[in-house]
Amino acid sequence: MTLSINRRNLLAAFGAGTGIGLAPAAIAAPSLKTAAFRHGVASGDPAADGAVIWTRATIAEGASGDVPLDWHVASAENGKPLKSGKITATAAADHTAKIEVSGLSPATEFWYWFRTADGTTSPKGRFRTLPVGKTDKIVIALASCQLYPGGFFNAYADMATQERLDAVLHLGDYIYEYGADGYGADVGRKIGRVPDPAHEIVTLSDYRRRHAQVKADAQMQAAHARAAFICVWDDHETANDAWIGGAENHDPAKEGDWRARKAAALQAYFEWMPIRAPKQGSDPAAIYRSFEFGDLATLAMVETRLLARSEQIASKGAAPDAAQVQAMLAARQDTSREMLGADQFAWLKGTFAASVKAGKPWQLLGNQVVMARVPGPDLRAALGDEKFEAMLGKMPEAYRGMIAASQAAFKAGLPFNLDAWDGYPPARERLYAMLREVGANPLAFAGDSHAAWANDLHDDSGARIGSEFGATAITSPSYGSLLPGLGQILAAQSPEVAFCDQDAKGYTMVTITPDAAIADFVTVSTVYAPQFTRGTAARYEARKGAALKALG
């Protein structure tokens, strides 16, 4: 995040849920006598003829060895299997198992399940294969940032009830690395959602246990059972503010070699997520891939964290002086700083060029971080002197200096978030130039920010490039915890931001037709209890060559 003010530090005091008054939830200890499916089922990476299906076999305490499984796919919940096979949940893969199912019909919903040798059957899940040829509509959900101790996954409970859902795009931060005394821990203790393991995760065993905790959540399982997930990691699947050579939240002196930690994190990710495994001998960070939705859209999922990203620009200390701010502004314009890297950039160009040549009206970009220009807010101008001083007066003393430093830096020209594309403007311009060159009609999707966004994207000359929809957090604290209404201030002061909600939790539902893409910014009334009310913060429509339009 901008300067030395990051979500972990700044929101810690405001993610504590002061006054929510919730008692810890009781958690029953399981009693296992045979292999069971404690983590449900999941599907992902759908294709026109199939998808990846996943499960995990939980074995009895003290047991060991591999677990043979049968898998089945049917065209109805209680239908006769159309496809079946055998797979082994190996001890080497933490008893997870996944198979790429193929040979199915396009644009069709299928049900799947697993079974042990002694007849124990998993829950059933469903996925929809991708369409081929003429396609009138697709419906996808955008999700990100699900801090387990931060609250209940009510957004997923709502998502699981949706009548039409072709796929879920998970844009990162599926797990967080912090321990029981870290980010969001106070809320977690109050609602019975304490991280496991209790320490910050570093080893393969640690990352596996954290994935297992998230997958054991009933609301998470319901969403995975509802539709195929198309996933990409962001930073917290390894460590906060990760880049190619390290992370803000990685200390080699205490936590060892970054490459070893990253390798452990990625191994656990590929074991526990319904994503195709990397090709033999390839860089496991190269998870960029594309999906074709008939003649309607091409979705390119890019990787902007571990493959090529240059280190983030950050200040030295909480209150940088004017000279340091100017040095940061100069560093921001360094043309050598990367987000995608040459190989991924060339792949993306070829993918979108082929999509345009095929006559598809939409080129969708699944990307972790916000792409739009978002200037740092002038809070005093927005609030007035009296309200601004009152806001500072309510903050812990340690944070007042941070806010003052950020305001001075923002006035000098630093953007709101240097960890987003705003920290890499030349790389963004290279991307925009390529999109213009191939004639793309891009619609970008973003997670990471714990806020909902509807943004118009422009290049340095002011020419419109496309649109962006961002998903708020499933549970993770937002800057709205610090300053309710901050999203409205950002939208009022940012030429590219049509809508921003920094307050609510939820997800974004996107309906795409040949002529328009409509985003419904779905909210849940609370994440501090599993009972909630569904709402919609806003609806926005994107059309080719036109500014975003608010609906209703």
Coordinates of C-alpha atoms in Angstrom, one line a residue:
M1 CA 0.0 0.0 0.0
T2 CA 1.0 3.7 -0.3
L3 CA 4.0 4.7 1.8
S4 CA 4.5 2.5 4.8
I5 CA 0.8 2.4 5.5
N6 CA -0.5 -1.0 4.5
R7 CA -3.7 -2.9 5.2
R8 CA -2.0 -5.1 7.8
N9 CA -0.8 -2.1 9.9
L10 CA -3.4 0.5 9.3
L11 CA -6.5 -1.6 9.4
A12 CA -5.4 -3.8 12.4
A13 CA -7.0 -1.4 14.9
F14 CA -10.1 -1.0 12.8
G15 CA -10.6 -4.7 11.9
A16 CA -11.1 -5.6 15.6
G17 CA -14.8 -5.4 15.4
T18 CA -15.2 -3.1 18.4
G19 CA -18.6 -3.4 19.8
I20 CA -19.8 -6.4 17.8
G21 CA -20.2 -8.3 21.0
L22 CA -20.1 -11.9 19.6
A23 CA -19.3 -15.0 21.6
P24 CA -17.0 -17.6 20.2
A25 CA -18.8 -20.3 18.2
A26 CA -18.7 -23.8 19.4
I27 CA -16.7 -26.2 17.2
A28 CA -17.4 -29.9 17.5
A29 CA -14.5 -32.3 17.3
P30 CA -14.9 -34.8 14.5
S31 CA -14.8 -38.6 15.2
L32 CA -13.5 -40.5 12.1
K33 CA -13.5 -44.2 11.6
T34 CA -13.0 -44.3 7.9
A35 CA -12.0 -41.9 5.1
A36 CA -14.4 -39.0 4.8
F37 CA -14.9 -35.9 2.7
R38 CA -14.6 -33.2 5.3
H39 CA -13.6 -30.5 2.8
G40 CA -16.4 -31.1 0.3
V41 CA -15.8 -31.0 -3.5
A42 CA -14.8 -28.3 -6.0
S43 CA -14.6 -27.8 -9.7
G44 CA -12.5 -25.4 -11.7
D45 CA -11.0 -24.4 -15.0
P46 CA -14.1 -25.3 -17.1
A47 CA -13.7 -26.1 -20.8
A48 CA -16.2 -26.7 -23.5
D49 CA -16.0 -30.4 -22.9
G50 CA -15.3 -30.7 -19.1
A51 CA -13.6 -29.3 -16.1
V52 CA -11.3 -30.1 -13.2
I53 CA -13.0 -31.8 -10.3
W54 CA -11.4 -31.9 -6.9
T55 CA -11.8 -33.4 -3.4
R56 CA -9.8 -34.4 -0.3
A57 CA -10.1 -37.6 1.6
T58 CA -9.8 -37.1 5.3
I59 CA -8.3 -40.2 6.9
A60 CA -8.6 -41.4 10.5
E61 CA -6.2 -40.0 13.0
G62 CA -3.1 -42.2 13.1
A63 CA -3.9 -43.7 9.7
S64 CA -1.5 -43.4 6.8
G65 CA -1.2 -44.3 3.1
D66 CA -3.1 -43.4 -0.1
V67 CA -6.8 -43.5 -0.5
P68 CA -8.3 -44.9 -3.8
L69 CA -11.4 -43.1 -5.0
D70 CA -14.0 -43.4 -7.7
W71 CA -15.3 -40.3 -9.4
H72 CA -18.5 -39.9 -11.3
V73 CA -20.1 -37.2 -13.5
A74 CA -23.8 -37.1 -14.4
S75 CA -26.2 -34.8 -16.3
A76 CA -28.6 -34.6 -13.3
E77 CA -28.1 -34.6 -9.5
N78 CA -29.5 -38.1 -9.2
G79 CA -28.7 -39.2 -12.7
K80 CA -26.8 -42.2 -13.9
P81 CA -23.1 -41.4 -14.4
L82 CA -22.0 -40.4 -17.9
K83 CA -18.3 -40.5 -17.0
S84 CA -16.6 -42.4 -14.3
G85 CA -13.1 -43.3 -13.3
K86 CA -10.6 -44.0 -10.6
I87 CA -8.1 -41.7 -8.9
T88 CA -6.0 -41.8 -5.8
A89 CA -5.9 -39.3 -3.0
T90 CA -2.2 -39.6 -2.3
A91 CA -0.4 -38.9 1.0
A92 CA 2.2 -37.1 -1.1
A93 CA -0.5 -34.6 -2.1
D94 CA -2.0 -34.2 1.4
H95 CA -4.7 -36.7 0.4
T96 CA -6.1 -34.3 -2.2
A97 CA -7.2 -35.6 -5.6
K98 CA -8.3 -33.9 -8.8
I99 CA -9.0 -35.1 -12.3
E100 CA -9.5 -33.3 -15.7
V101 CA -12.9 -34.6 -17.0
S102 CA -13.4 -34.4 -20.7
G103 CA -15.7 -35.6 -23.4
L104 CA -18.8 -33.7 -22.2
S105 CA -21.3 -31.5 -24.1
P106 CA -20.7 -27.7 -24.2
A107 CA -22.9 -25.2 -22.4
T108 CA -24.4 -27.9 -20.1
E109 CA -24.6 -28.2 -16.4
F110 CA -23.2 -31.4 -14.9
W111 CA -23.1 -33.0 -11.4
Y112 CA -20.1 -34.8 -10.0
W113 CA -19.1 -36.7 -6.8
F114 CA -16.5 -39.1 -5.4
R115 CA -16.7 -42.4 -3.5
T116 CA -14.3 -44.4 -1.3
A117 CA -13.8 -48.1 -1.7
D118 CA -16.0 -48.8 1.3
G119 CA -18.9 -46.8 -0.2
T120 CA -18.5 -43.5 1.5
T121 CA -19.8 -40.8 -0.9
S122 CA -18.8 -37.2 -1.1
P123 CA -21.2 -34.3 -1.3
K124 CA -22.3 -33.5 -4.9
G125 CA -21.1 -30.5 -6.9
R126 CA -22.0 -29.1 -10.2
F127 CA -20.3 -27.1 -13.0
R128 CA -21.3 -25.7 -16.4
T129 CA -19.1 -26.4 -19.4
L130 CA -18.2 -23.5 -21.6
P131 CA -20.3 -22.6 -24.6
V132 CA -19.3 -23.1 -28.2
G133 CA -20.6 -20.9 -31.1
K134 CA -23.5 -18.5 -30.6
T135 CA -23.7 -17.3 -27.0
D136 CA -26.3 -14.8 -25.9
K137 CA -25.3 -14.4 -22.2
I138 CA -22.8 -15.5 -19.5
V139 CA -23.1 -14.9 -15.8
I140 CA -20.0 -14.9 -13.7
A141 CA -19.3 -13.9 -10.1
L142 CA -16.1 -12.0 -8.9
A143 CA -14.7 -12.9 -5.5
S144 CA -11.6 -12.1 -3.5
C145 CA -10.0 -11.4 -0.1
Q146 CA -11.5 -13.9 2.3
L147 CA -9.7 -13.5 5.6
Y148 CA -10.9 -16.5 7.7
P149 CA -10.8 -14.7 11.1
G150 CA -12.3 -11.6 9.5
G151 CA -15.8 -13.0 9.5
F152 CA -18.2 -15.6 8.1
F153 CA -18.3 -16.3 4.4
N154 CA -21.9 -15.0 4.0
A155 CA -21.2 -13.8 0.5
Y156 CA -20.5 -17.4 -0.6
A157 CA -23.7 -18.6 1.1
D158 CA -25.6 -16.1 -1.1
M159 CA -23.6 -17.0 -4.2
A160 CA -24.5 -20.6 -3.8
T161 CA -28.2 -19.9 -4.0
Q162 CA -28.0 -18.1 -7.4
E163 CA -30.1 -19.7 -10.1
R164 CA -27.7 -18.9 -13.0
L165 CA -24.0 -18.9 -12.4
D166 CA -21.6 -20.0 -15.1
A167 CA -18.4 -19.6 -13.2
V168 CA -16.8 -17.9 -10.2
L169 CA -13.6 -15.8 -10.9
H170 CA -11.6 -15.9 -7.7
L171 CA -9.1 -13.0 -8.0
G172 CA -6.9 -13.9 -5.1
D173 CA -6.3 -13.9 -1.3
Y174 CA -8.1 -17.2 -0.9
I175 CA -6.1 -17.7 2.3
Y176 CA -4.0 -15.3 4.5
E177 CA -0.7 -16.0 6.0
Y178 CA -1.1 -14.3 9.4
G179 CA -1.3 -16.1 12.7
A180 CA -3.7 -15.9 15.7
D181 CA -2.2 -12.6 16.9
G182 CA -2.1 -11.0 13.4
Y183 CA -4.5 -9.3 11.0
G184 CA -8.1 -9.6 11.9
A185 CA -7.4 -11.8 14.9
D186 CA -9.5 -9.9 17.4
V187 CA -12.6 -10.5 15.3
G188 CA -11.7 -14.2 14.9
R189 CA -11.4 -14.7 18.6
K190 CA -14.9 -13.2 19.2
I191 CA -16.6 -15.3 16.5
G192 CA -14.7 -18.6 16.9
R193 CA -12.6 -18.3 13.8
V194 CA -9.0 -18.4 15.0
P195 CA -6.4 -19.2 12.3
D196 CA -5.0 -22.7 12.1
P197 CA -2.1 -23.1 12.6
A198 CA -1.9 -20.3 15.2
H199 CA 1.4 -19.0 14.0
E200 CA 2.2 -17.3 10.7
I201 CA 2.4 -19.9 8.0
V202 CA 5.8 -20.5 6.3
T203 CA 6.2 -24.3 5.7
L204 CA 4.4 -26.7 3.4
S205 CA 2.5 -28.2 6.4
D206 CA 1.5 -24.7 7.5
Y207 CA 0.1 -23.7 4.1
R208 CA -1.7 -27.0 3.8
R209 CA -3.4 -26.6 7.2
R210 CA -4.5 -23.0 6.3
H211 CA -6.1 -24.2 3.0
A212 CA -7.7 -27.1 4.9
Q213 CA -9.3 -24.7 7.4
V214 CA -10.8 -22.5 4.7
K215 CA -12.1 -25.5 2.7
A216 CA -13.7 -27.0 5.9
D217 CA -16.0 -23.9 6.0
A218 CA -19.6 -24.9 5.1
Q219 CA -20.3 -21.7 3.2
M220 CA -17.1 -22.0 1.2
Q221 CA -18.0 -25.6 0.3
A222 CA -21.5 -24.5 -0.8
A223 CA -20.0 -22.0 -3.3
H224 CA -17.5 -24.5 -4.6
A225 CA -20.3 -27.1 -5.1
R226 CA -22.4 -24.5 -7.0
A227 CA -20.1 -23.6 -9.9
A228 CA -16.7 -24.0 -11.3
F229 CA -14.0 -21.6 -9.9
I230 CA -11.5 -20.0 -12.2
C231 CA -8.7 -18.9 -9.8
V232 CA -5.6 -16.9 -9.6
W233 CA -3.6 -16.2 -6.5
D234 CA -2.8 -12.7 -5.2
D235 CA -0.2 -12.0 -2.5
H236 CA -1.6 -13.6 0.7
E237 CA -1.4 -17.1 -0.7
T238 CA 2.3 -16.6 -0.1
A239 CA 2.8 -13.4 1.9
N240 CA 1.6 -9.7 1.9
D241 CA 2.8 -7.5 -1.0
A242 CA 4.6 -10.4 -2.7
W243 CA 6.8 -9.7 -5.8
I244 CA 9.2 -11.8 -7.9
G245 CA 12.0 -11.6 -5.3
G246 CA 10.2 -11.4 -2.0
A247 CA 7.4 -9.9 0.0
E248 CA 6.8 -7.1 2.4
N249 CA 5.8 -9.7 5.0
H250 CA 8.8 -12.0 4.5
D251 CA 11.8 -11.6 6.7
P252 CA 14.6 -13.9 5.4
A253 CA 16.5 -13.6 8.8
K254 CA 13.5 -15.1 10.6
E255 CA 11.6 -17.0 7.9
G256 CA 14.3 -18.4 5.7
D257 CA 14.7 -18.3 2.0
W258 CA 11.9 -16.7 0.0
R259 CA 12.1 -19.2 -2.8
A260 CA 11.5 -22.1 -0.3
R261 CA 8.5 -20.4 1.2
K262 CA 7.1 -19.6 -2.2
A263 CA 7.6 -23.2 -3.4
A264 CA 5.8 -24.5 -0.3
A265 CA 2.9 -22.0 -0.8
L266 CA 2.5 -22.9 -4.4
Q267 CA 2.6 -26.6 -3.8
A268 CA -0.2 -26.4 -1.3
Y269 CA -2.1 -24.1 -3.6
F270 CA -2.0 -26.6 -6.5
E271 CA -2.9 -29.4 -4.2
W272 CA -5.9 -27.7 -2.6
M273 CA -7.3 -25.7 -5.5
P274 CA -9.4 -26.9 -8.5
I275 CA -6.9 -25.6 -11.0
R276 CA -4.9 -27.5 -13.7
A277 CA -1.5 -28.4 -12.5
P278 CA 1.5 -26.6 -14.2
K279 CA 3.1 -28.4 -17.1
Q280 CA 6.1 -30.5 -16.2
G281 CA 9.2 -28.4 -16.1
S282 CA 7.5 -25.1 -16.4
D283 CA 7.6 -22.2 -13.9
P284 CA 4.8 -23.0 -11.4
A285 CA 4.1 -19.3 -11.2
A286 CA 3.1 -19.1 -14.8
I287 CA -0.6 -19.8 -14.3
Y288 CA -1.8 -17.4 -17.0
R289 CA -4.4 -19.1 -19.2
S290 CA -7.5 -18.3 -21.2
F291 CA -11.1 -19.4 -21.5
E292 CA -13.4 -19.1 -24.5
F293 CA -17.1 -18.3 -23.9
G294 CA -18.4 -19.1 -27.4
D295 CA -18.6 -16.2 -29.8
L296 CA -19.2 -13.8 -26.9
A297 CA -16.0 -13.4 -25.0
T298 CA -12.4 -14.5 -24.3
L299 CA -11.3 -14.4 -20.7
A300 CA -7.5 -14.1 -20.0
M301 CA -6.4 -14.8 -16.5
V302 CA -3.1 -13.1 -15.8
E303 CA -0.5 -13.4 -13.0
T304 CA 0.8 -10.2 -11.6
R305 CA 2.6 -11.2 -8.4
L306 CA 5.2 -13.9 -8.5
L307 CA 6.2 -14.3 -12.2
A308 CA 7.6 -10.9 -13.1
R309 CA 6.4 -8.1 -10.8
S310 CA 9.1 -5.6 -9.7
E311 CA 9.4 -4.7 -6.0
Q312 CA 6.8 -2.2 -4.8
I313 CA 7.8 1.4 -4.2
A314 CA 7.7 2.2 -0.5
S315 CA 8.8 4.9 1.9
K316 CA 11.5 4.5 4.5
G317 CA 9.6 5.2 7.7
A318 CA 6.1 6.4 8.5
A319 CA 6.7 10.1 7.6
P320 CA 8.7 10.5 4.4
D321 CA 10.0 14.0 3.8
A322 CA 9.4 15.9 0.5
A323 CA 12.7 14.7 -1.0
Q324 CA 11.8 11.1 -0.4
V325 CA 8.4 11.6 -1.9
Q326 CA 10.0 13.1 -5.1
A327 CA 12.3 10.0 -5.2
M328 CA 9.3 7.7 -5.0
L329 CA 7.6 9.6 -7.8
A330 CA 10.6 9.3 -10.0
A331 CA 11.0 5.6 -9.3
R332 CA 7.3 5.1 -10.2
Q333 CA 8.1 6.2 -13.8
D334 CA 11.0 3.8 -14.3
T335 CA 10.2 2.0 -17.6
S336 CA 12.0 -1.1 -16.6
R337 CA 9.5 -1.9 -13.8
E338 CA 7.3 -4.9 -14.7
M339 CA 4.0 -6.4 -13.8
L340 CA 3.5 -9.1 -16.5
G341 CA 6.9 -9.9 -18.0
A342 CA 7.7 -10.3 -21.7
D343 CA 6.5 -13.9 -22.2
Q344 CA 3.1 -13.3 -20.5
F345 CA 2.7 -10.0 -22.3
A346 CA 3.3 -11.7 -25.7
W347 CA 0.8 -14.5 -24.8
L348 CA -1.8 -12.0 -23.8
K349 CA -1.4 -10.0 -27.0
G350 CA -1.8 -13.2 -29.1
T351 CA -4.8 -14.4 -27.1
F352 CA -6.7 -11.1 -27.5
A353 CA -5.6 -10.6 -31.1
A354 CA -7.1 -14.0 -31.9
S355 CA -10.3 -13.1 -30.0
V356 CA -10.7 -9.9 -31.9
K357 CA -10.0 -11.6 -35.2
A358 CA -12.7 -14.2 -34.3
G359 CA -15.2 -11.3 -34.0
K360 CA -15.8 -11.7 -30.2
P361 CA -17.2 -8.5 -28.8
W362 CA -15.5 -8.8 -25.3
Q363 CA -12.0 -9.4 -24.2
L364 CA -12.1 -10.0 -20.4
L365 CA -9.0 -9.6 -18.2
G366 CA -9.0 -11.5 -14.9
N367 CA -6.3 -9.6 -12.9
Q368 CA -5.5 -9.3 -9.3
V369 CA -5.1 -5.6 -8.6
V370 CA -6.9 -2.4 -9.5
M371 CA -5.9 -1.0 -12.9
A372 CA -7.6 2.4 -12.9
R373 CA -5.8 5.6 -11.9
V374 CA -6.8 6.4 -8.3
P375 CA -5.2 9.6 -6.8
G376 CA -4.7 9.7 -3.1
P377 CA -7.7 11.4 -1.5
D378 CA -7.6 14.9 -0.1
L379 CA -9.5 14.1 3.1
R380 CA -9.4 17.6 4.5
A381 CA -10.9 19.0 1.3
A382 CA -13.6 16.3 1.2
L383 CA -14.5 16.4 4.9
G384 CA -13.8 20.0 5.9
D385 CA -11.4 21.1 8.6
E386 CA -13.8 20.3 11.5
K387 CA -14.7 16.7 10.4
F388 CA -11.1 16.0 9.4
E389 CA -9.7 16.9 12.8
A390 CA -12.5 15.0 14.5
M391 CA -11.6 11.9 12.5
L392 CA -8.0 12.2 13.5
G393 CA -9.0 12.6 17.1
K394 CA -10.8 9.2 17.1
M395 CA -7.7 7.4 15.8
P396 CA -5.0 5.8 17.9
E397 CA -2.1 8.3 18.2
A398 CA 0.3 6.1 16.2
Y399 CA -2.0 6.4 13.1
R400 CA -2.4 10.2 13.2
G401 CA 1.1 10.7 11.9
M402 CA 0.6 8.1 9.1
I403 CA -2.5 9.9 8.0
A404 CA -0.8 13.2 8.0
A405 CA 2.2 11.8 6.0
S406 CA -0.1 10.2 3.5
Q407 CA -2.0 13.4 2.9
A408 CA 1.2 15.3 2.2
A409 CA 2.4 12.6 -0.2
F410 CA -1.0 12.4 -1.9
K411 CA -0.9 16.2 -2.5
A412 CA 2.6 15.8 -4.1
G413 CA 1.2 13.3 -6.5
L414 CA 1.5 9.8 -5.1
P415 CA -1.5 7.6 -5.9
F416 CA -3.8 5.8 -3.4
N417 CA -2.2 2.4 -3.8
L418 CA 1.4 1.8 -5.0
D419 CA 0.8 -2.0 -4.9
A420 CA -1.8 -1.7 -7.7
W421 CA -1.1 -0.8 -11.3
D422 CA -0.8 2.8 -10.2
G423 CA 2.7 1.7 -8.9
Y424 CA 3.7 0.6 -12.4
P425 CA 2.4 3.3 -14.8
P426 CA 4.8 2.5 -17.7
A427 CA 3.8 -1.2 -17.6
R428 CA 0.2 -0.1 -17.7
E429 CA 0.8 2.1 -20.7
R430 CA 2.5 -0.8 -22.5
L431 CA -0.6 -2.9 -21.8
Y432 CA -3.0 -0.2 -23.0
A433 CA -0.9 0.3 -26.2
M434 CA -1.2 -3.4 -26.9
L435 CA -4.9 -3.4 -26.3
R436 CA -5.3 -0.5 -28.8
E437 CA -3.1 -2.2 -31.3
V438 CA -5.1 -5.4 -31.4
G439 CA -8.4 -3.6 -31.3
A440 CA -9.6 -5.1 -28.1
N441 CA -12.8 -4.1 -26.2
P442 CA -11.3 -4.9 -22.7
L443 CA -13.2 -5.3 -19.5
A444 CA -10.8 -5.8 -16.6
F445 CA -11.7 -7.5 -13.3
A446 CA -9.8 -6.8 -10.1
G447 CA -9.7 -8.0 -6.5
D448 CA -7.1 -7.2 -3.7
S449 CA -8.4 -3.8 -2.6
H450 CA -11.2 -4.9 -0.3
A451 CA -13.5 -2.5 -2.2
A452 CA -16.0 -2.6 -5.0
W453 CA -15.2 -0.6 -8.1
A454 CA -16.7 0.6 -11.4
N455 CA -13.9 2.4 -13.4
D456 CA -13.4 3.9 -16.8
L457 CA -9.8 3.2 -18.0
H458 CA -7.8 5.9 -20.0
D459 CA -4.3 6.0 -21.2
D460 CA -1.8 8.9 -20.6
S461 CA -3.3 10.8 -23.6
G462 CA -6.8 10.6 -22.1
A463 CA -8.0 8.1 -24.7
R464 CA -10.6 5.7 -23.4
I465 CA -9.3 2.1 -23.3
G466 CA -12.1 0.1 -21.6
S467 CA -13.8 -0.5 -18.3
E468 CA -13.0 -2.2 -15.0
F469 CA -15.2 -3.9 -12.4
G470 CA -13.7 -4.7 -9.0
A471 CA -14.9 -7.0 -6.3
T472 CA -15.0 -6.1 -2.6
A473 CA -13.8 -8.5 0.0
I474 CA -15.7 -11.5 1.2
T475 CA -14.6 -10.7 4.7
S476 CA -11.3 -8.7 4.9
P477 CA -11.4 -5.3 6.5
S478 CA -11.5 -2.3 4.2
Y479 CA -10.4 1.3 4.5
G480 CA -14.1 2.0 5.1
S481 CA -13.5 0.5 8.6
L482 CA -11.3 3.5 9.2
L483 CA -13.3 6.1 7.3
P484 CA -16.9 5.2 6.3
G485 CA -17.7 6.9 3.0
L486 CA -14.1 6.8 1.8
G487 CA -15.3 5.2 -1.5
Q488 CA -17.5 8.2 -2.3
I489 CA -14.6 10.5 -1.7
L490 CA -12.4 8.5 -4.0
A491 CA -15.1 8.5 -6.7
A492 CA -15.6 12.2 -6.4
Q493 CA -11.9 13.0 -6.7
S494 CA -10.8 10.4 -9.2
P495 CA -11.7 11.0 -12.9
E496 CA -11.6 7.3 -13.7
V497 CA -13.7 6.1 -10.8
A498 CA -17.4 6.0 -11.4
F499 CA -18.2 4.0 -8.2
C500 CA -16.3 2.8 -5.2
D501 CA -17.6 1.2 -2.1
Q502 CA -15.0 0.8 0.7
D503 CA -17.6 -0.1 3.3
A504 CA -19.6 -3.3 2.5
K505 CA -18.6 -6.9 2.1
G506 CA -19.9 -9.1 -0.7
Y507 CA -19.1 -10.0 -4.3
T508 CA -19.7 -8.7 -7.8
M509 CA -22.1 -10.5 -10.2
V510 CA -21.4 -9.7 -13.9
T511 CA -23.9 -10.5 -16.7
I512 CA -22.4 -10.2 -20.2
T513 CA -24.3 -10.0 -23.4
P514 CA -23.0 -9.0 -26.9
D515 CA -24.0 -5.4 -26.3
A516 CA -23.3 -4.8 -22.6
A517 CA -21.8 -6.0 -19.4
I518 CA -23.7 -5.3 -16.2
A519 CA -22.2 -5.5 -12.8
D520 CA -24.4 -6.0 -9.7
F521 CA -22.3 -5.1 -6.6
V522 CA -23.9 -7.6 -4.1
T523 CA -23.5 -6.9 -0.4
V524 CA -24.1 -8.8 2.8
S525 CA -25.4 -6.9 5.9
T526 CA -22.8 -8.5 8.2
V527 CA -19.9 -10.9 8.3
Y528 CA -19.9 -11.1 12.2
A529 CA -22.7 -13.7 12.3
P530 CA -23.8 -16.3 9.8
Q531 CA -27.3 -14.7 9.5
F532 CA -27.4 -11.8 7.0
T533 CA -29.5 -9.8 4.6
R534 CA -28.5 -9.6 0.9
G535 CA -28.4 -6.2 -0.8
T536 CA -27.1 -4.4 -3.9
A537 CA -24.9 -1.4 -3.5
A538 CA -25.1 -0.3 -7.1
R539 CA -25.5 -1.5 -10.7
Y540 CA -23.3 -0.3 -13.6
E541 CA -23.3 -1.0 -17.3
A542 CA -20.3 -1.1 -19.6
R543 CA -20.6 -0.7 -23.3
K544 CA -17.9 -0.6 -26.0
G545 CA -16.6 2.9 -26.5
A546 CA -18.9 4.5 -23.9
A547 CA -18.4 5.7 -20.3
L548 CA -19.9 3.5 -17.5
K549 CA -23.5 4.1 -16.8
A550 CA -25.2 3.7 -13.4
L551 CA -28.5 1.7 -13.6
G552 CA -31.4 2.0 -11.2

